[in-house]
Short mmCIF file of C-alpha atoms in Angstrom, two decimals:
data_model
loop_
_atom_site.label_atom_id
_atom_site.label_comp_id
_atom_site.label_asym_id
_atom_site.label_seq_id
_atom_site.Cartn_x
_atom_site.Cartn_y
_atom_site.Cartn_z
CA UNK A 803 -13.03 -30.57 -53.63
CA UNK A 804 -12.87 -27.33 -55.53
CA UNK A 805 -9.95 -25.68 -57.27
CA UNK A 806 -6.68 -25.49 -55.35
CA UNK A 807 -7.73 -28.24 -52.91
CA UNK A 808 -10.40 -26.11 -51.21
CA UNK A 809 -13.62 -27.79 -50.10
CA UNK A 810 -16.59 -26.18 -51.83
CA UNK A 811 -19.44 -25.07 -49.59
CA UNK A 812 -22.91 -26.16 -50.71
CA UNK A 813 -25.00 -23.02 -50.76
CA UNK A 814 -28.24 -22.92 -48.81
CA UNK A 815 -31.56 -22.27 -50.53
CA UNK A 816 -31.52 -18.68 -49.25
CA UNK A 817 -27.96 -18.19 -50.55
CA UNK A 818 -28.93 -19.58 -53.96
CA UNK A 819 -31.96 -17.30 -54.16
CA UNK A 820 -29.87 -14.28 -53.14
CA UNK A 821 -27.22 -15.22 -55.73
CA UNK A 822 -29.94 -15.48 -58.39
CA UNK A 823 -31.25 -12.02 -57.50
CA UNK A 824 -27.66 -10.72 -57.65
CA UNK A 825 -27.29 -12.04 -61.20
CA UNK A 826 -25.81 -15.55 -60.82
CA UNK A 827 -27.25 -17.31 -63.88
CA UNK A 828 -26.80 -20.81 -62.47
CA UNK A 829 -28.18 -20.26 -58.96
CA UNK A 830 -31.90 -20.53 -59.77
CA UNK A 831 -31.34 -23.69 -61.81
CA UNK A 832 -29.49 -25.25 -58.90
CA UNK A 833 -32.26 -24.21 -56.51
CA UNK A 834 -34.94 -25.64 -58.81
CA UNK A 835 -32.98 -28.87 -59.32
CA UNK A 836 -32.71 -29.29 -55.55
CA UNK A 837 -36.53 -29.09 -55.11
CA UNK A 838 -37.69 -30.34 -58.52
CA UNK A 839 -38.75 -33.85 -57.50
CA UNK A 840 -40.80 -32.70 -54.51
CA UNK A 841 -42.35 -29.80 -56.43
CA UNK A 842 -43.28 -32.04 -59.35
CA UNK A 843 -44.83 -34.57 -56.97
CA UNK A 844 -46.82 -31.80 -55.31
CA UNK A 845 -48.03 -30.49 -58.69
CA UNK A 846 -48.97 -33.99 -59.82
CA UNK A 847 -51.01 -34.61 -56.67
CA UNK A 848 -52.76 -31.26 -56.92
CA UNK A 849 -53.68 -31.25 -60.61
CA UNK A 850 -55.77 -33.61 -62.73
CA UNK A 851 -53.30 -34.65 -65.43
CA UNK A 852 -49.55 -35.00 -65.88
CA UNK A 853 -49.75 -32.27 -68.52
CA UNK A 854 -51.47 -29.89 -66.10
CA UNK A 855 -48.82 -30.69 -63.49
CA UNK A 856 -46.00 -29.92 -65.95
CA UNK A 857 -47.67 -26.69 -67.09
CA UNK A 858 -48.40 -25.57 -63.52
CA UNK A 859 -44.83 -26.34 -62.44
CA UNK A 860 -43.47 -24.36 -65.38
CA UNK A 861 -45.79 -21.43 -64.59
CA UNK A 862 -44.72 -21.59 -60.95
CA UNK A 863 -41.00 -21.62 -61.72
CA UNK A 864 -41.36 -18.68 -64.11
CA UNK A 865 -43.23 -16.82 -61.39
CA UNK A 866 -40.58 -17.70 -58.78
CA UNK A 867 -37.75 -16.77 -61.17
CA UNK A 868 -39.28 -13.38 -61.90
CA UNK A 869 -40.46 -12.71 -58.34
CA UNK A 870 -37.32 -13.79 -56.50
CA UNK A 871 -36.41 -10.19 -55.71
CA UNK A 872 -39.62 -9.78 -53.73
CA UNK A 873 -38.97 -12.80 -51.47
CA UNK A 874 -39.33 -11.49 -47.91
CA UNK A 875 -37.29 -14.14 -46.06
CA UNK A 876 -40.16 -14.63 -43.58
CA UNK A 877 -40.39 -18.32 -44.55
CA UNK A 878 -38.07 -21.01 -45.85
CA UNK A 879 -37.29 -20.77 -49.55
CA UNK A 880 -38.62 -24.32 -50.01
CA UNK A 881 -41.95 -23.34 -48.43
CA UNK A 882 -42.09 -20.28 -50.67
CA UNK A 883 -41.55 -22.47 -53.75
CA UNK A 884 -44.22 -24.93 -52.57
CA UNK A 885 -46.70 -22.11 -52.11
CA UNK A 886 -46.02 -20.82 -55.61
CA UNK A 887 -46.53 -24.32 -57.05
CA UNK A 888 -49.79 -24.84 -55.13
CA UNK A 889 -51.07 -21.45 -56.29
CA UNK A 890 -50.12 -22.21 -59.91
CA UNK A 891 -51.94 -25.56 -59.66
CA UNK A 892 -55.03 -23.93 -58.18
CA UNK A 893 -54.98 -21.27 -60.91
CA UNK A 894 -54.72 -23.94 -63.61
CA UNK A 895 -57.56 -25.95 -62.05
CA UNK A 896 -59.76 -22.87 -61.87
CA UNK A 897 -59.06 -22.08 -65.53
CA UNK A 898 -59.85 -25.63 -66.68
CA UNK A 899 -62.91 -25.99 -64.46
CA UNK A 900 -65.12 -24.56 -67.20
CA UNK A 901 -63.88 -27.19 -69.65
CA UNK A 902 -65.65 -30.44 -68.79
CA UNK A 903 -63.58 -33.57 -68.99
CA UNK A 904 -64.54 -37.09 -69.96
CA UNK A 905 -63.71 -39.69 -67.32
CA UNK A 906 -61.18 -42.27 -68.44
CA UNK A 907 -62.02 -45.93 -68.46
CA UNK A 908 -60.79 -47.82 -65.42
CA UNK A 909 -58.27 -49.71 -67.52
CA UNK A 910 -54.65 -49.65 -66.44
CA UNK A 911 -52.64 -51.96 -68.69
CA UNK A 912 -49.86 -52.48 -66.20
CA UNK A 913 -48.58 -56.00 -65.99
CA UNK A 914 -47.99 -57.56 -62.61
CA UNK A 915 -49.56 -54.81 -60.47
CA UNK A 916 -48.61 -54.77 -56.83
CA UNK A 917 -50.90 -53.89 -53.98
CA UNK A 918 -48.94 -50.69 -53.47
CA UNK A 919 -49.60 -49.52 -57.04
CA UNK A 920 -53.29 -50.39 -56.78
CA UNK A 921 -53.56 -48.47 -53.52
CA UNK A 922 -51.79 -45.46 -55.02
CA UNK A 923 -54.23 -45.47 -57.95
CA UNK A 924 -57.22 -45.67 -55.63
CA UNK A 925 -55.92 -42.87 -53.43
CA UNK A 926 -55.12 -40.68 -56.42
CA UNK A 927 -58.61 -41.21 -57.86
CA UNK A 928 -60.15 -40.37 -54.51
CA UNK A 929 -57.97 -37.25 -54.15
CA UNK A 930 -59.08 -36.03 -57.57
CA UNK A 931 -62.71 -36.18 -56.41
CA UNK A 932 -62.08 -33.79 -53.50
CA UNK A 933 -62.68 -30.05 -53.86
CA UNK A 934 -59.43 -28.32 -54.83
CA UNK A 935 -59.05 -26.46 -51.52
CA UNK A 936 -59.50 -29.65 -49.46
CA UNK A 937 -57.11 -31.56 -51.73
CA UNK A 938 -54.39 -28.91 -51.41
CA UNK A 939 -54.68 -28.91 -47.60
CA UNK A 940 -54.72 -32.68 -47.12
CA UNK A 941 -51.86 -33.22 -49.60
CA UNK A 942 -49.70 -30.63 -47.83
CA UNK A 943 -50.41 -31.95 -44.31
CA UNK A 944 -50.87 -35.69 -44.75
CA UNK A 945 -48.71 -36.42 -47.79
CA UNK A 946 -46.03 -33.73 -47.80
CA UNK A 947 -45.67 -33.62 -44.00
CA UNK A 948 -46.22 -29.90 -43.51
CA UNK A 949 -47.52 -28.67 -40.17
CA UNK A 950 -50.91 -27.01 -39.92
CA UNK A 951 -49.17 -23.64 -39.45
CA UNK A 952 -46.88 -24.13 -42.46
CA UNK A 953 -49.80 -25.28 -44.60
CA UNK A 954 -51.83 -22.25 -43.54
CA UNK A 955 -48.92 -20.03 -44.62
CA UNK A 956 -48.50 -21.94 -47.90
CA UNK A 957 -52.17 -21.64 -48.79
CA UNK A 958 -52.64 -18.14 -47.36
CA UNK A 959 -55.50 -19.15 -45.06
CA UNK A 960 -56.07 -19.41 -41.29
CA UNK A 961 -54.91 -22.50 -39.39
CA UNK A 962 -58.51 -23.30 -38.47
CA UNK A 963 -59.39 -23.33 -42.16
CA UNK A 964 -56.61 -25.83 -42.84
CA UNK A 965 -57.81 -28.03 -39.97
CA UNK A 966 -61.42 -28.02 -41.18
CA UNK A 967 -60.41 -28.64 -44.82
CA UNK A 968 -58.21 -31.56 -43.76
CA UNK A 969 -60.94 -32.96 -41.54
CA UNK A 970 -63.56 -32.79 -44.30
CA UNK A 971 -61.10 -34.20 -46.82
CA UNK A 972 -60.22 -37.16 -44.57
CA UNK A 973 -63.90 -37.99 -43.99
CA UNK A 974 -64.61 -37.80 -47.72
CA UNK A 975 -61.49 -39.84 -48.57
CA UNK A 976 -62.55 -42.53 -46.09
CA UNK A 977 -65.96 -42.68 -47.77
CA UNK A 978 -64.48 -42.74 -51.27
CA UNK A 979 -61.78 -45.28 -50.47
CA UNK A 980 -64.24 -47.54 -48.68
CA UNK A 981 -66.50 -47.41 -51.72
CA UNK A 982 -63.65 -47.77 -54.22
CA UNK A 983 -62.10 -50.62 -52.28
CA UNK A 984 -65.38 -52.49 -52.14
CA UNK A 985 -65.88 -51.91 -55.86
CA UNK A 986 -62.32 -52.79 -56.85
CA UNK A 987 -62.32 -56.15 -55.10
CA UNK A 988 -65.96 -57.14 -55.46
CA UNK A 989 -66.69 -60.53 -56.90
CA UNK A 990 -69.73 -61.26 -58.99
CA UNK A 991 -72.72 -62.74 -57.20
CA UNK A 992 -72.83 -66.46 -57.46
CA UNK A 993 -76.10 -68.18 -58.36
#
């Protein structure tokens, strides 16, 4: 309940974005807070490190904050935010591509690991081995639940491109996960 016994109306994403453009200082924060968890998850799945995910998300939100006035209302605000995050992640990955990284040891000091955590680690490792474009497509479609058409709009490519990227990514993931699974649970040869 609001002041004077009136029920407050929760503003839609489009209303929050319009209020932000009109000068409401709290509207963008509320919009970001509403989508923050999903956007962070998307950034984390698309980038290589938690730091890259945080930086890409910050870059994306600055871009969205500044570019809100140019939003064309031809897509959902949430889809627009997702596209900005994916693009920021891809930009960050392209910039860091020239800086080689050292693979981390396969040591995860987590006590009492569950099968679910182990599977998530294996899937994440496999995702990180996919080309960036395939990873972005398969994460959007198979993990975030976007349709082929929405993913095509998010990534700015044709639907057929999304389908082929997802198909190649799934084949490669099956190969990687089959290999990783066999390696993760292999037992030493007995004499």
